[in-house]
């Protein structure tokens, strides 16, 4: 009797515990600044998620910077405004530090090297744009490249994610079927 009750309640308890953990984590991430800071740093240490995060942040930053540069806004002010587009406080602070370096007279490329979260290609292209005096045109090229790169990575990632979801659902169905069939066999064998 206890075994049947345990088999019946165990999957529900596991799901309930996971929901509580995820809900608590989301609540802390939204309401606690220290937890949010740790999560923002932690995102860039995870292998697959860091790749996507770097691409998305670089794309957002370069798009905003490109629009502002084409509008005729000075580079320092454009970088300051573009940094606000990024929803990651950890990267925002690094961009602000790089912008302070630019204000002190350092080159844009050297200053952006502080930000490890930007890909090396982006930094190199920014250096080329600064040296050639055509930063606005280079930013358009960077935008096109990173949009294509994000689309390609997301397409590949979606294919892998579909396979992982199918495997996960198969495991859940298998565990559920086994947890239902085992008590029935025990009941039949006890007769």
PDB file of C-alpha atoms in Angstrom:
ATOM      1  CA  UNK A   1       0.000   0.000   0.000  1.00  0.00           C
ATOM      2  CA  UNK A   2       2.763   2.427   0.951  1.00  0.00           C
ATOM      3  CA  UNK A   3       4.699   1.477  -2.198  1.00  0.00           C
ATOM      4  CA  UNK A   4       1.680   2.240  -4.402  1.00  0.00           C
ATOM      5  CA  UNK A   5       1.136   5.568  -2.655  1.00  0.00           C
ATOM      6  CA  UNK A   6       4.822   6.424  -3.107  1.00  0.00           C
ATOM      7  CA  UNK A   7       4.714   5.526  -6.817  1.00  0.00           C
ATOM      8  CA  UNK A   8       1.617   7.683  -7.200  1.00  0.00           C
ATOM      9  CA  UNK A   9       2.937  10.738  -5.335  1.00  0.00           C
ATOM     10  CA  UNK A  10       6.643  10.725  -6.317  1.00  0.00           C
ATOM     11  CA  UNK A  11       6.279  12.178  -9.851  1.00  0.00           C
ATOM     12  CA  UNK A  12       3.909  14.874  -8.589  1.00  0.00           C
ATOM     13  CA  UNK A  13       6.257  15.837  -5.769  1.00  0.00           C
ATOM     14  CA  UNK A  14       9.231  16.021  -8.132  1.00  0.00           C
ATOM     15  CA  UNK A  15       7.325  18.310 -10.506  1.00  0.00           C
ATOM     16  CA  UNK A  16       6.109  20.471  -7.595  1.00  0.00           C
ATOM     17  CA  UNK A  17       9.642  20.806  -6.190  1.00  0.00           C
ATOM     18  CA  UNK A  18      10.994  21.827  -9.607  1.00  0.00           C
ATOM     19  CA  UNK A  19       8.239  24.421 -10.043  1.00  0.00           C
ATOM     20  CA  UNK A  20       9.018  25.872  -6.602  1.00  0.00           C
ATOM     21  CA  UNK A  21      12.770  26.026  -7.332  1.00  0.00           C
ATOM     22  CA  UNK A  22      12.300  27.693 -10.734  1.00  0.00           C
ATOM     23  CA  UNK A  23       9.683  30.097  -9.364  1.00  0.00           C
ATOM     24  CA  UNK A  24      11.921  31.045  -6.418  1.00  0.00           C
ATOM     25  CA  UNK A  25      14.869  31.580  -8.734  1.00  0.00           C
ATOM     26  CA  UNK A  26      12.834  33.837 -11.049  1.00  0.00           C
ATOM     27  CA  UNK A  27      11.518  35.806  -8.068  1.00  0.00           C
ATOM     28  CA  UNK A  28      15.026  36.302  -6.645  1.00  0.00           C
ATOM     29  CA  UNK A  29      16.423  37.246 -10.054  1.00  0.00           C
ATOM     30  CA  UNK A  30      13.814  39.985 -10.452  1.00  0.00           C
ATOM     31  CA  UNK A  31      13.845  41.344  -6.915  1.00  0.00           C
ATOM     32  CA  UNK A  32      17.365  40.852  -5.567  1.00  0.00           C
ATOM     33  CA  UNK A  33      20.151  42.956  -7.126  1.00  0.00           C
ATOM     34  CA  UNK A  34      22.973  40.663  -5.955  1.00  0.00           C
ATOM     35  CA  UNK A  35      21.307  37.555  -7.419  1.00  0.00           C
ATOM     36  CA  UNK A  36      20.707  39.421 -10.679  1.00  0.00           C
ATOM     37  CA  UNK A  37      24.378  40.453 -10.792  1.00  0.00           C
ATOM     38  CA  UNK A  38      25.530  36.868 -10.215  1.00  0.00           C
ATOM     39  CA  UNK A  39      23.176  35.586 -12.933  1.00  0.00           C
ATOM     40  CA  UNK A  40      24.371  38.263 -15.382  1.00  0.00           C
ATOM     41  CA  UNK A  41      27.982  37.160 -14.833  1.00  0.00           C
ATOM     42  CA  UNK A  42      27.117  33.471 -14.797  1.00  0.00           C
ATOM     43  CA  UNK A  43      25.432  33.655 -18.227  1.00  0.00           C
ATOM     44  CA  UNK A  44      28.843  34.189 -19.836  1.00  0.00           C
ATOM     45  CA  UNK A  45      30.360  31.077 -18.249  1.00  0.00           C
ATOM     46  CA  UNK A  46      27.858  28.584 -19.687  1.00  0.00           C
ATOM     47  CA  UNK A  47      29.165  27.051 -22.922  1.00  0.00           C
ATOM     48  CA  UNK A  48      26.204  27.290 -25.310  1.00  0.00           C
ATOM     49  CA  UNK A  49      24.263  30.112 -23.669  1.00  0.00           C
ATOM     50  CA  UNK A  50      27.332  32.372 -23.576  1.00  0.00           C
ATOM     51  CA  UNK A  51      27.751  32.078 -27.352  1.00  0.00           C
ATOM     52  CA  UNK A  52      24.164  33.152 -27.987  1.00  0.00           C
ATOM     53  CA  UNK A  53      24.329  35.881 -25.337  1.00  0.00           C
ATOM     54  CA  UNK A  54      27.503  37.358 -26.847  1.00  0.00           C
ATOM     55  CA  UNK A  55      25.978  37.385 -30.330  1.00  0.00           C
ATOM     56  CA  UNK A  56      22.720  38.967 -29.173  1.00  0.00           C
ATOM     57  CA  UNK A  57      24.417  41.619 -27.035  1.00  0.00           C
ATOM     58  CA  UNK A  58      26.875  42.484 -29.804  1.00  0.00           C
ATOM     59  CA  UNK A  59      24.063  42.726 -32.350  1.00  0.00           C
ATOM     60  CA  UNK A  60      21.921  44.980 -30.114  1.00  0.00           C
ATOM     61  CA  UNK A  61      24.851  47.224 -29.284  1.00  0.00           C
ATOM     62  CA  UNK A  62      26.063  47.566 -32.878  1.00  0.00           C
ATOM     63  CA  UNK A  63      22.556  48.242 -34.219  1.00  0.00           C
ATOM     64  CA  UNK A  64      21.927  51.004 -31.706  1.00  0.00           C
ATOM     65  CA  UNK A  65      25.400  52.456 -32.263  1.00  0.00           C
ATOM     66  CA  UNK A  66      24.926  52.372 -36.032  1.00  0.00           C
ATOM     67  CA  UNK A  67      21.607  54.213 -35.902  1.00  0.00           C
ATOM     68  CA  UNK A  68      23.044  56.850 -33.576  1.00  0.00           C
ATOM     69  CA  UNK A  69      26.194  57.286 -35.684  1.00  0.00           C
ATOM     70  CA  UNK A  70      24.121  57.748 -38.855  1.00  0.00           C
ATOM     71  CA  UNK A  71      22.064  60.347 -36.961  1.00  0.00           C
ATOM     72  CA  UNK A  72      25.217  62.368 -36.388  1.00  0.00           C
ATOM     73  CA  UNK A  73      25.573  61.835 -32.653  1.00  0.00           C
ATOM     74  CA  UNK A  74      29.130  61.981 -31.268  1.00  0.00           C
ATOM     75  CA  UNK A  75      30.765  58.590 -30.625  1.00  0.00           C
ATOM     76  CA  UNK A  76      31.036  58.943 -26.846  1.00  0.00           C
ATOM     77  CA  UNK A  77      27.396  59.912 -26.469  1.00  0.00           C
ATOM     78  CA  UNK A  78      26.321  57.221 -28.973  1.00  0.00           C
ATOM     79  CA  UNK A  79      28.170  54.517 -27.021  1.00  0.00           C
ATOM     80  CA  UNK A  80      26.601  55.738 -23.774  1.00  0.00           C
ATOM     81  CA  UNK A  81      23.093  55.561 -25.253  1.00  0.00           C
ATOM     82  CA  UNK A  82      23.777  52.216 -26.975  1.00  0.00           C
ATOM     83  CA  UNK A  83      24.940  50.695 -23.693  1.00  0.00           C
ATOM     84  CA  UNK A  84      21.487  51.325 -22.237  1.00  0.00           C
ATOM     85  CA  UNK A  85      19.947  49.070 -24.896  1.00  0.00           C
ATOM     86  CA  UNK A  86      21.725  46.056 -23.403  1.00  0.00           C
ATOM     87  CA  UNK A  87      19.654  44.338 -20.723  1.00  0.00           C
ATOM     88  CA  UNK A  88      22.675  42.851 -18.937  1.00  0.00           C
ATOM     89  CA  UNK A  89      23.976  45.095 -16.125  1.00  0.00           C
ATOM     90  CA  UNK A  90      27.354  43.313 -16.052  1.00  0.00           C
ATOM     91  CA  UNK A  91      28.080  44.189 -19.707  1.00  0.00           C
ATOM     92  CA  UNK A  92      26.543  47.655 -19.296  1.00  0.00           C
ATOM     93  CA  UNK A  93      29.070  48.508 -16.570  1.00  0.00           C
ATOM     94  CA  UNK A  94      31.947  47.305 -18.746  1.00  0.00           C
ATOM     95  CA  UNK A  95      30.741  49.421 -21.678  1.00  0.00           C
ATOM     96  CA  UNK A  96      30.547  52.441 -19.367  1.00  0.00           C
ATOM     97  CA  UNK A  97      34.158  51.770 -18.290  1.00  0.00           C
ATOM     98  CA  UNK A  98      35.200  51.544 -21.953  1.00  0.00           C
ATOM     99  CA  UNK A  99      33.370  54.781 -22.677  1.00  0.00           C
ATOM    100  CA  UNK A 100      35.244  56.507 -19.838  1.00  0.00           C
ATOM    101  CA  UNK A 101      38.470  55.270 -21.439  1.00  0.00           C
ATOM    102  CA  UNK A 102      37.394  56.820 -24.755  1.00  0.00           C
ATOM    103  CA  UNK A 103      36.620  60.111 -22.987  1.00  0.00           C
ATOM    104  CA  UNK A 104      40.192  60.116 -21.624  1.00  0.00           C
ATOM    105  CA  UNK A 105      41.490  60.045 -25.204  1.00  0.00           C
ATOM    106  CA  UNK A 106      42.082  56.338 -25.848  1.00  0.00           C
ATOM    107  CA  UNK A 107      41.011  54.832 -29.150  1.00  0.00           C
ATOM    108  CA  UNK A 108      37.636  53.144 -29.495  1.00  0.00           C
ATOM    109  CA  UNK A 109      39.158  49.775 -30.355  1.00  0.00           C
ATOM    110  CA  UNK A 110      41.548  49.763 -27.402  1.00  0.00           C
ATOM    111  CA  UNK A 111      38.805  50.858 -25.051  1.00  0.00           C
ATOM    112  CA  UNK A 112      36.347  48.190 -26.230  1.00  0.00           C
ATOM    113  CA  UNK A 113      38.953  45.464 -25.615  1.00  0.00           C
ATOM    114  CA  UNK A 114      38.026  45.828 -21.927  1.00  0.00           C
ATOM    115  CA  UNK A 115      34.737  44.119 -22.776  1.00  0.00           C
ATOM    116  CA  UNK A 116      35.510  40.411 -23.046  1.00  0.00           C
ATOM    117  CA  UNK A 117      31.888  39.699 -23.896  1.00  0.00           C
ATOM    118  CA  UNK A 118      32.225  41.231 -27.364  1.00  0.00           C
ATOM    119  CA  UNK A 119      33.684  38.871 -29.995  1.00  0.00           C
ATOM    120  CA  UNK A 120      37.209  39.587 -31.272  1.00  0.00           C
ATOM    121  CA  UNK A 121      35.838  40.090 -34.790  1.00  0.00           C
ATOM    122  CA  UNK A 122      33.595  42.920 -33.570  1.00  0.00           C
ATOM    123  CA  UNK A 123      36.508  44.655 -31.846  1.00  0.00           C
ATOM    124  CA  UNK A 124      38.711  44.233 -34.940  1.00  0.00           C
ATOM    125  CA  UNK A 125      36.019  45.673 -37.190  1.00  0.00           C
ATOM    126  CA  UNK A 126      35.559  48.631 -34.834  1.00  0.00           C
ATOM    127  CA  UNK A 127      39.332  49.288 -34.980  1.00  0.00           C
ATOM    128  CA  UNK A 128      39.234  49.172 -38.790  1.00  0.00           C
ATOM    129  CA  UNK A 129      36.224  51.502 -38.884  1.00  0.00           C
ATOM    130  CA  UNK A 130      37.905  53.952 -36.534  1.00  0.00           C
ATOM    131  CA  UNK A 131      41.204  53.951 -38.448  1.00  0.00           C
ATOM    132  CA  UNK A 132      39.502  54.363 -41.826  1.00  0.00           C
ATOM    133  CA  UNK A 133      37.114  57.036 -40.563  1.00  0.00           C
ATOM    134  CA  UNK A 134      34.097  55.067 -41.813  1.00  0.00           C
ATOM    135  CA  UNK A 135      32.781  53.667 -38.533  1.00  0.00           C
ATOM    136  CA  UNK A 136      29.152  54.119 -39.598  1.00  0.00           C
ATOM    137  CA  UNK A 137      29.598  51.990 -42.748  1.00  0.00           C
ATOM    138  CA  UNK A 138      31.562  49.323 -40.840  1.00  0.00           C
ATOM    139  CA  UNK A 139      28.771  49.181 -38.239  1.00  0.00           C
ATOM    140  CA  UNK A 140      26.248  48.425 -41.006  1.00  0.00           C
ATOM    141  CA  UNK A 141      28.469  45.576 -42.195  1.00  0.00           C
ATOM    142  CA  UNK A 142      28.793  44.301 -38.621  1.00  0.00           C
ATOM    143  CA  UNK A 143      24.999  44.400 -38.205  1.00  0.00           C
ATOM    144  CA  UNK A 144      24.428  42.347 -41.344  1.00  0.00           C
ATOM    145  CA  UNK A 145      27.063  39.816 -40.331  1.00  0.00           C
ATOM    146  CA  UNK A 146      25.767  39.325 -36.786  1.00  0.00           C
ATOM    147  CA  UNK A 147      22.123  39.106 -37.870  1.00  0.00           C
ATOM    148  CA  UNK A 148      23.059  36.295 -40.248  1.00  0.00           C
ATOM    149  CA  UNK A 149      25.216  34.672 -37.571  1.00  0.00           C
ATOM    150  CA  UNK A 150      22.364  34.768 -35.024  1.00  0.00           C
ATOM    151  CA  UNK A 151      19.899  33.306 -37.542  1.00  0.00           C
ATOM    152  CA  UNK A 152      22.311  30.483 -38.393  1.00  0.00           C
ATOM    153  CA  UNK A 153      23.107  29.678 -34.752  1.00  0.00           C
ATOM    154  CA  UNK A 154      19.433  29.754 -33.770  1.00  0.00           C
ATOM    155  CA  UNK A 155      18.517  27.431 -36.628  1.00  0.00           C
ATOM    156  CA  UNK A 156      21.188  24.928 -35.595  1.00  0.00           C
ATOM    157  CA  UNK A 157      20.314  25.320 -31.901  1.00  0.00           C
ATOM    158  CA  UNK A 158      16.613  24.752 -32.611  1.00  0.00           C
ATOM    159  CA  UNK A 159      17.370  21.434 -34.311  1.00  0.00           C
ATOM    160  CA  UNK A 160      19.376  20.246 -31.289  1.00  0.00           C
ATOM    161  CA  UNK A 161      16.775  21.581 -28.865  1.00  0.00           C
ATOM    162  CA  UNK A 162      13.997  19.675 -30.658  1.00  0.00           C
ATOM    163  CA  UNK A 163      15.931  16.427 -30.258  1.00  0.00           C
ATOM    164  CA  UNK A 164      16.586  17.102 -26.565  1.00  0.00           C
ATOM    165  CA  UNK A 165      12.884  17.888 -25.965  1.00  0.00           C
ATOM    166  CA  UNK A 166      11.817  14.668 -27.713  1.00  0.00           C
ATOM    167  CA  UNK A 167      14.275  12.676 -25.579  1.00  0.00           C
ATOM    168  CA  UNK A 168      13.078  14.425 -22.400  1.00  0.00           C
ATOM    169  CA  UNK A 169       9.406  13.774 -23.204  1.00  0.00           C
ATOM    170  CA  UNK A 170      10.250  10.141 -23.989  1.00  0.00           C
ATOM    171  CA  UNK A 171      11.926   9.790 -20.593  1.00  0.00           C
ATOM    172  CA  UNK A 172       8.952  11.335 -18.808  1.00  0.00           C
ATOM    173  CA  UNK A 173       6.500   9.072 -20.628  1.00  0.00           C
ATOM    174  CA  UNK A 174       8.704   6.040 -19.925  1.00  0.00           C
ATOM    175  CA  UNK A 175       8.968   6.806 -16.207  1.00  0.00           C
ATOM    176  CA  UNK A 176       5.225   7.454 -15.994  1.00  0.00           C
ATOM    177  CA  UNK A 177       4.349   4.193 -17.759  1.00  0.00           C
ATOM    178  CA  UNK A 178       6.761   2.211 -15.588  1.00  0.00           C
ATOM    179  CA  UNK A 179       5.414   3.814 -12.404  1.00  0.00           C
ATOM    180  CA  UNK A 180       1.875   2.833 -13.458  1.00  0.00           C
ATOM    181  CA  UNK A 181       2.658  -0.696 -14.708  1.00  0.00           C
ATOM    182  CA  UNK A 182       4.834  -1.861 -11.772  1.00  0.00           C
ATOM    183  CA  UNK A 183       2.031  -1.517  -9.173  1.00  0.00           C
ATOM    184  CA  UNK A 184      -0.350  -3.372 -11.519  1.00  0.00           C
ATOM    185  CA  UNK A 185       2.109  -6.272 -11.846  1.00  0.00           C
ATOM    186  CA  UNK A 186       2.562  -6.303  -8.070  1.00  0.00           C
ATOM    187  CA  UNK A 187      -1.223  -6.406  -7.615  1.00  0.00           C
ATOM    188  CA  UNK A 188      -1.625  -9.232 -10.146  1.00  0.00           C
ATOM    189  CA  UNK A 189       1.232 -11.275  -8.653  1.00  0.00           C
ATOM    190  CA  UNK A 190      -0.154 -10.941  -5.122  1.00  0.00           C
ATOM    191  CA  UNK A 191      -3.444 -12.562  -6.191  1.00  0.00           C
TER     192      UNK A 191
END
